[in-house]
């Protein structure tokens, strides 16, 4: 049984069936009504563009195309890791932990269950379903991050970036800030690289960008790497989420 959804094997998830869910569902719908997609921006410095880079490490693999550009260009990034991703990618995790000047690890949940009440799937993902399950998803994910970093994460981003309205006060009561974003770069790692790069290159002052660093077999990651390098070449100032406000 899969640790992600309890229904399919790891091979099925990574090899095809669910690995394409986010991209296909983004085209076909798959978002239940009434869910919130919180925004987040950072404080600009004035006189140019200030951008915060965030990337999701959902269950999958490690995209070194992106990580190597972040290190080479000295671009700080917040990586939202799932406990599942960390178990599957010890080498990728070690890469992140070796460069705390570049990578800050935050909480993307234990099993990549959207913090959504009920049983309607969210872009193909089974939701947490209950308040108790949302708490467990958040707290178990935080414990996994703290175990490897020695620090309690401050931020939580739910799977798919969508929330039941009642879930947000639950998460905040646990002591975590909800990590929204203002620029979705890759639509669940589903977009062609040239479109991803253009989206990132068009980032505005104060944008918090979101993309995926767990899909090395998809072309979209090359677009993230290209777009981030272009922003750095354009003189963009990169900051961490500690400068964020809602």
Short mmCIF file of N, CA and C in Angstrom, two decimals, residues 104-225:
data_model
loop_
_atom_site.label_atom_id
_atom_site.label_comp_id
_atom_site.label_asym_id
_atom_site.label_seq_id
_atom_site.Cartn_x
_atom_site.Cartn_y
_atom_site.Cartn_z
N UNK A 104 15.91 26.40 2.90
CA UNK A 104 15.19 26.32 4.16
C UNK A 104 14.06 25.32 3.98
N UNK A 105 14.04 24.29 4.82
CA UNK A 105 13.02 23.25 4.71
C UNK A 105 11.83 23.60 5.58
N UNK A 106 10.65 23.55 4.96
CA UNK A 106 9.40 23.79 5.66
C UNK A 106 8.43 22.63 5.40
N UNK A 107 7.26 22.72 5.97
CA UNK A 107 6.34 21.58 6.11
C UNK A 107 5.32 21.51 4.98
N UNK A 108 5.36 20.41 4.24
CA UNK A 108 4.36 20.14 3.19
C UNK A 108 3.47 18.95 3.55
N UNK A 109 3.55 18.54 4.81
CA UNK A 109 2.69 17.48 5.30
C UNK A 109 3.37 16.13 5.37
N UNK A 110 2.74 15.22 6.08
CA UNK A 110 3.30 13.88 6.27
C UNK A 110 3.07 13.00 5.06
N UNK A 111 1.83 12.98 4.56
CA UNK A 111 1.46 12.02 3.51
C UNK A 111 0.95 12.70 2.24
N UNK A 112 1.10 14.05 2.17
CA UNK A 112 0.64 14.80 1.00
C UNK A 112 -0.87 14.69 0.83
N UNK A 113 -1.58 14.88 1.94
CA UNK A 113 -3.04 14.88 1.94
C UNK A 113 -3.53 16.33 1.99
N UNK A 114 -4.31 16.77 1.01
CA UNK A 114 -4.83 18.14 1.06
C UNK A 114 -5.59 18.40 2.35
N UNK A 115 -5.42 19.58 2.96
CA UNK A 115 -6.14 19.91 4.19
C UNK A 115 -7.58 20.31 3.89
N UNK A 116 -8.31 19.33 3.44
CA UNK A 116 -9.67 19.53 2.94
C UNK A 116 -10.60 18.56 3.67
N UNK A 117 -11.75 19.07 4.08
CA UNK A 117 -12.75 18.25 4.76
C UNK A 117 -13.64 17.53 3.75
N UNK A 118 -14.14 16.36 4.13
CA UNK A 118 -14.99 15.59 3.23
C UNK A 118 -14.19 14.57 2.45
N UNK A 119 -14.83 14.02 1.42
CA UNK A 119 -14.17 12.94 0.69
C UNK A 119 -13.95 13.25 -0.79
N UNK A 120 -14.24 14.48 -1.22
CA UNK A 120 -14.04 14.82 -2.63
C UNK A 120 -12.54 14.95 -2.92
N UNK A 121 -12.09 14.29 -3.97
CA UNK A 121 -10.68 14.36 -4.34
C UNK A 121 -10.31 15.75 -4.85
N UNK A 122 -9.07 16.13 -4.61
CA UNK A 122 -8.55 17.44 -5.00
C UNK A 122 -7.46 17.20 -6.03
N UNK A 123 -7.74 17.51 -7.29
CA UNK A 123 -6.80 17.21 -8.37
C UNK A 123 -6.32 15.76 -8.29
N UNK A 124 -7.25 14.87 -8.00
CA UNK A 124 -6.93 13.45 -7.95
C UNK A 124 -6.39 12.95 -6.63
N UNK A 125 -6.11 13.84 -5.68
CA UNK A 125 -5.55 13.45 -4.39
C UNK A 125 -6.65 13.23 -3.36
N UNK A 126 -6.56 12.16 -2.60
CA UNK A 126 -7.49 11.93 -1.51
C UNK A 126 -7.26 12.97 -0.43
N UNK A 127 -8.30 13.62 0.08
CA UNK A 127 -8.11 14.66 1.10
C UNK A 127 -7.89 14.06 2.48
N UNK A 128 -7.44 14.90 3.40
CA UNK A 128 -7.33 14.46 4.79
C UNK A 128 -8.70 14.05 5.31
N UNK A 129 -9.71 14.85 5.03
CA UNK A 129 -11.09 14.45 5.28
C UNK A 129 -11.70 14.96 6.56
N UNK A 130 -10.95 14.95 7.67
CA UNK A 130 -11.48 15.36 8.97
C UNK A 130 -10.50 16.34 9.62
N UNK A 131 -11.00 17.05 10.63
CA UNK A 131 -10.15 17.97 11.37
C UNK A 131 -9.01 17.20 12.04
N UNK A 132 -9.34 16.04 12.60
CA UNK A 132 -8.30 15.24 13.28
C UNK A 132 -7.22 14.81 12.29
N UNK A 133 -7.62 14.42 11.09
CA UNK A 133 -6.64 13.99 10.09
C UNK A 133 -5.81 15.16 9.59
N UNK A 134 -6.39 16.35 9.50
CA UNK A 134 -5.63 17.53 9.12
C UNK A 134 -4.57 17.83 10.17
N UNK A 135 -4.96 17.76 11.43
CA UNK A 135 -3.97 17.99 12.50
C UNK A 135 -2.82 16.98 12.40
N UNK A 136 -3.15 15.73 12.18
CA UNK A 136 -2.11 14.70 12.09
C UNK A 136 -1.20 14.94 10.89
N UNK A 137 -1.79 15.33 9.76
CA UNK A 137 -0.99 15.60 8.56
C UNK A 137 0.00 16.73 8.81
N UNK A 138 -0.46 17.78 9.47
CA UNK A 138 0.39 18.93 9.73
C UNK A 138 1.44 18.61 10.79
N UNK A 139 1.02 18.05 11.91
CA UNK A 139 1.95 17.80 13.00
C UNK A 139 2.96 16.72 12.67
N UNK A 140 2.54 15.66 12.00
CA UNK A 140 3.49 14.60 11.64
C UNK A 140 4.49 15.10 10.59
N UNK A 141 4.01 15.94 9.67
CA UNK A 141 4.94 16.54 8.71
C UNK A 141 5.94 17.45 9.39
N UNK A 142 5.48 18.24 10.35
CA UNK A 142 6.38 19.13 11.08
C UNK A 142 7.41 18.34 11.88
N UNK A 143 6.98 17.24 12.49
CA UNK A 143 7.90 16.42 13.26
C UNK A 143 8.99 15.83 12.37
N UNK A 144 8.62 15.45 11.16
CA UNK A 144 9.60 14.90 10.22
C UNK A 144 10.64 15.94 9.82
N UNK A 145 10.20 17.18 9.60
CA UNK A 145 11.14 18.26 9.27
C UNK A 145 12.04 18.56 10.45
N UNK A 146 11.46 18.64 11.65
CA UNK A 146 12.26 18.95 12.83
C UNK A 146 13.29 17.87 13.11
N UNK A 147 12.94 16.63 12.83
CA UNK A 147 13.87 15.53 13.08
C UNK A 147 15.15 15.67 12.26
N UNK A 148 15.04 16.14 11.02
CA UNK A 148 16.22 16.22 10.16
C UNK A 148 16.93 17.57 10.23
N UNK A 149 16.22 18.61 10.64
CA UNK A 149 16.82 19.94 10.66
C UNK A 149 17.18 20.43 12.06
N UNK A 150 16.54 19.87 13.07
CA UNK A 150 16.74 20.34 14.42
C UNK A 150 15.96 21.59 14.77
N UNK A 151 15.09 22.03 13.86
CA UNK A 151 14.27 23.21 14.12
C UNK A 151 12.82 22.92 13.73
N UNK A 152 11.91 23.49 14.48
CA UNK A 152 10.50 23.33 14.18
C UNK A 152 10.15 24.24 13.00
N UNK A 153 9.52 23.70 11.96
CA UNK A 153 9.16 24.56 10.84
C UNK A 153 8.15 25.62 11.26
N UNK A 154 8.19 26.75 10.57
CA UNK A 154 7.27 27.86 10.86
C UNK A 154 6.08 27.86 9.91
N UNK A 155 6.28 27.33 8.70
CA UNK A 155 5.29 27.43 7.64
C UNK A 155 4.75 26.05 7.27
N UNK A 156 3.49 26.03 6.86
CA UNK A 156 2.88 24.82 6.31
C UNK A 156 2.19 25.18 5.01
N UNK A 157 2.45 24.37 3.99
CA UNK A 157 1.71 24.48 2.73
C UNK A 157 1.03 23.13 2.48
N UNK A 158 -0.27 23.15 2.32
CA UNK A 158 -1.01 21.93 2.09
C UNK A 158 -0.82 21.39 0.68
N UNK A 159 -1.00 20.10 0.53
CA UNK A 159 -0.96 19.48 -0.79
C UNK A 159 -1.98 20.16 -1.69
N UNK A 160 -1.56 20.47 -2.91
CA UNK A 160 -2.36 21.15 -3.93
C UNK A 160 -2.57 22.63 -3.63
N UNK A 161 -2.10 23.11 -2.48
CA UNK A 161 -2.22 24.53 -2.15
C UNK A 161 -3.64 24.99 -1.89
N UNK A 162 -4.55 24.05 -1.62
CA UNK A 162 -5.96 24.37 -1.41
C UNK A 162 -6.39 23.92 -0.02
N UNK A 163 -7.36 24.67 0.56
CA UNK A 163 -7.76 24.44 1.94
C UNK A 163 -9.27 24.59 2.09
N UNK A 164 -9.86 23.73 2.90
CA UNK A 164 -11.20 24.03 3.38
C UNK A 164 -11.12 25.27 4.26
N UNK A 165 -12.11 26.18 4.18
CA UNK A 165 -12.03 27.38 5.02
C UNK A 165 -11.83 27.06 6.50
N UNK A 166 -12.45 25.99 6.98
CA UNK A 166 -12.33 25.64 8.40
C UNK A 166 -10.96 25.09 8.75
N UNK A 167 -10.17 24.70 7.75
CA UNK A 167 -8.86 24.10 8.03
C UNK A 167 -7.83 25.15 8.42
N UNK A 168 -7.95 26.35 7.88
CA UNK A 168 -6.91 27.36 8.10
C UNK A 168 -6.80 27.75 9.58
N UNK A 169 -7.89 28.05 10.30
CA UNK A 169 -7.72 28.34 11.74
C UNK A 169 -7.18 27.15 12.53
N UNK A 170 -7.48 25.95 12.10
CA UNK A 170 -6.94 24.76 12.76
C UNK A 170 -5.42 24.73 12.63
N UNK A 171 -4.94 24.98 11.42
CA UNK A 171 -3.49 24.98 11.16
C UNK A 171 -2.81 26.10 11.95
N UNK A 172 -3.41 27.27 11.94
CA UNK A 172 -2.81 28.41 12.64
C UNK A 172 -2.81 28.18 14.15
N UNK A 173 -3.83 27.51 14.67
CA UNK A 173 -3.88 27.22 16.11
C UNK A 173 -2.78 26.26 16.53
N UNK A 174 -2.26 25.48 15.58
CA UNK A 174 -1.14 24.58 15.86
C UNK A 174 0.19 25.31 15.86
N UNK A 175 0.17 26.59 15.50
CA UNK A 175 1.39 27.40 15.54
C UNK A 175 2.10 27.57 14.21
N UNK A 176 1.40 27.29 13.10
CA UNK A 176 2.04 27.39 11.79
C UNK A 176 1.38 28.49 10.96
N UNK A 177 2.20 29.15 10.14
CA UNK A 177 1.69 30.11 9.17
C UNK A 177 1.40 29.39 7.87
N UNK A 178 0.29 29.74 7.24
CA UNK A 178 -0.10 29.11 5.98
C UNK A 178 0.66 29.75 4.84
N UNK A 179 1.37 28.94 4.08
CA UNK A 179 2.25 29.44 3.03
C UNK A 179 1.53 29.45 1.68
N UNK A 180 0.91 30.57 1.38
CA UNK A 180 0.34 30.74 0.05
C UNK A 180 1.42 31.16 -0.93
N UNK A 181 1.00 31.70 -2.03
CA UNK A 181 1.93 32.17 -3.06
C UNK A 181 1.17 33.12 -3.97
N UNK A 182 1.90 33.83 -4.80
CA UNK A 182 1.26 34.76 -5.73
C UNK A 182 1.54 34.44 -7.19
N UNK A 183 2.51 33.55 -7.43
CA UNK A 183 2.86 33.18 -8.80
C UNK A 183 3.05 31.67 -8.88
N UNK A 184 2.12 30.99 -9.54
CA UNK A 184 2.20 29.55 -9.76
C UNK A 184 2.96 29.33 -11.07
N UNK A 185 4.20 28.82 -10.96
CA UNK A 185 5.06 28.77 -12.13
C UNK A 185 4.76 27.62 -13.07
N UNK A 186 4.39 26.46 -12.54
CA UNK A 186 4.36 25.27 -13.39
C UNK A 186 3.06 24.49 -13.39
N UNK A 187 2.03 24.97 -12.67
CA UNK A 187 0.74 24.29 -12.64
C UNK A 187 0.89 22.80 -12.37
N UNK A 188 1.47 22.49 -11.20
CA UNK A 188 1.64 21.10 -10.84
C UNK A 188 2.62 20.36 -11.70
N UNK A 189 3.67 21.04 -12.15
CA UNK A 189 4.70 20.45 -13.03
C UNK A 189 4.11 19.94 -14.34
N UNK A 190 3.08 20.63 -14.83
CA UNK A 190 2.39 20.17 -16.05
C UNK A 190 2.70 21.00 -17.29
N UNK A 191 3.33 22.17 -17.13
CA UNK A 191 3.47 23.10 -18.25
C UNK A 191 4.78 22.88 -19.01
N UNK A 192 4.81 23.24 -20.30
CA UNK A 192 6.06 23.16 -21.06
C UNK A 192 7.11 24.11 -20.49
N UNK A 193 8.38 23.78 -20.64
CA UNK A 193 9.43 24.58 -20.00
C UNK A 193 9.46 26.04 -20.45
N UNK A 194 9.16 26.29 -21.72
CA UNK A 194 9.22 27.68 -22.18
C UNK A 194 8.15 28.54 -21.51
N UNK A 195 6.99 27.96 -21.23
CA UNK A 195 5.93 28.71 -20.56
C UNK A 195 6.30 28.94 -19.09
N UNK A 196 6.85 27.91 -18.44
CA UNK A 196 7.28 28.04 -17.05
C UNK A 196 8.33 29.14 -16.92
N UNK A 197 9.31 29.12 -17.82
CA UNK A 197 10.36 30.14 -17.77
C UNK A 197 9.79 31.54 -17.94
N UNK A 198 8.85 31.71 -18.88
CA UNK A 198 8.26 33.03 -19.11
C UNK A 198 7.47 33.49 -17.89
N UNK A 199 6.76 32.58 -17.27
CA UNK A 199 6.01 32.95 -16.06
C UNK A 199 6.95 33.48 -14.98
N UNK A 200 8.03 32.77 -14.76
CA UNK A 200 8.97 33.21 -13.73
C UNK A 200 9.65 34.52 -14.11
N UNK A 201 10.05 34.66 -15.35
CA UNK A 201 10.72 35.88 -15.79
C UNK A 201 9.83 37.11 -15.62
N UNK A 202 8.51 36.90 -15.62
CA UNK A 202 7.56 38.01 -15.46
C UNK A 202 7.21 38.29 -14.01
N UNK A 203 7.89 37.65 -13.06
CA UNK A 203 7.59 37.86 -11.64
C UNK A 203 7.63 39.34 -11.30
N UNK A 204 6.68 39.77 -10.49
CA UNK A 204 6.57 41.17 -10.08
C UNK A 204 7.20 41.35 -8.70
N UNK A 205 7.46 42.59 -8.37
CA UNK A 205 8.02 42.91 -7.06
C UNK A 205 7.09 42.39 -5.97
N UNK A 206 7.64 41.60 -5.04
CA UNK A 206 6.86 41.05 -3.94
C UNK A 206 6.29 39.68 -4.18
N UNK A 207 6.46 39.12 -5.37
CA UNK A 207 5.89 37.80 -5.66
C UNK A 207 6.55 36.69 -4.82
N UNK A 208 5.72 35.75 -4.41
CA UNK A 208 6.17 34.47 -3.87
C UNK A 208 5.88 33.44 -4.94
N UNK A 209 6.93 32.85 -5.51
CA UNK A 209 6.75 31.90 -6.59
C UNK A 209 6.59 30.49 -6.03
N UNK A 210 5.83 29.67 -6.76
CA UNK A 210 5.61 28.27 -6.37
C UNK A 210 5.85 27.38 -7.57
N UNK A 211 6.56 26.29 -7.35
CA UNK A 211 6.81 25.31 -8.39
C UNK A 211 7.17 23.99 -7.73
N UNK A 212 7.66 23.05 -8.52
CA UNK A 212 7.91 21.70 -8.02
C UNK A 212 9.35 21.26 -8.28
N UNK A 213 9.96 20.67 -7.25
CA UNK A 213 11.33 20.20 -7.34
C UNK A 213 11.38 18.68 -7.16
N UNK A 214 10.25 18.02 -7.43
CA UNK A 214 10.15 16.57 -7.24
C UNK A 214 9.86 15.82 -8.54
N UNK A 215 10.01 16.49 -9.69
CA UNK A 215 9.65 15.87 -10.96
C UNK A 215 10.79 15.99 -11.97
N UNK A 216 11.91 15.32 -11.74
CA UNK A 216 13.04 15.46 -12.67
C UNK A 216 12.78 14.87 -14.05
N UNK A 217 11.76 14.04 -14.18
CA UNK A 217 11.47 13.40 -15.46
C UNK A 217 10.51 14.23 -16.32
N UNK A 218 10.09 15.36 -15.80
CA UNK A 218 9.20 16.23 -16.57
C UNK A 218 9.97 17.45 -17.06
N UNK A 219 9.54 17.97 -18.20
CA UNK A 219 10.24 19.09 -18.83
C UNK A 219 10.07 20.39 -18.07
N UNK A 220 9.01 20.50 -17.26
CA UNK A 220 8.74 21.77 -16.59
C UNK A 220 9.88 22.20 -15.69
N UNK A 221 10.61 21.25 -15.10
CA UNK A 221 11.71 21.60 -14.21
C UNK A 221 12.80 22.39 -14.91
N UNK A 222 13.04 22.08 -16.18
CA UNK A 222 14.02 22.84 -16.94
C UNK A 222 13.58 24.30 -17.06
N UNK A 223 12.28 24.52 -17.17
CA UNK A 223 11.76 25.88 -17.24
C UNK A 223 11.94 26.64 -15.95
N UNK A 224 11.78 25.94 -14.82
CA UNK A 224 12.02 26.60 -13.54
C UNK A 224 13.48 27.01 -13.43
N UNK A 225 14.38 26.10 -13.77
CA UNK A 225 15.81 26.42 -13.71
C UNK A 225 16.14 27.61 -14.60
#
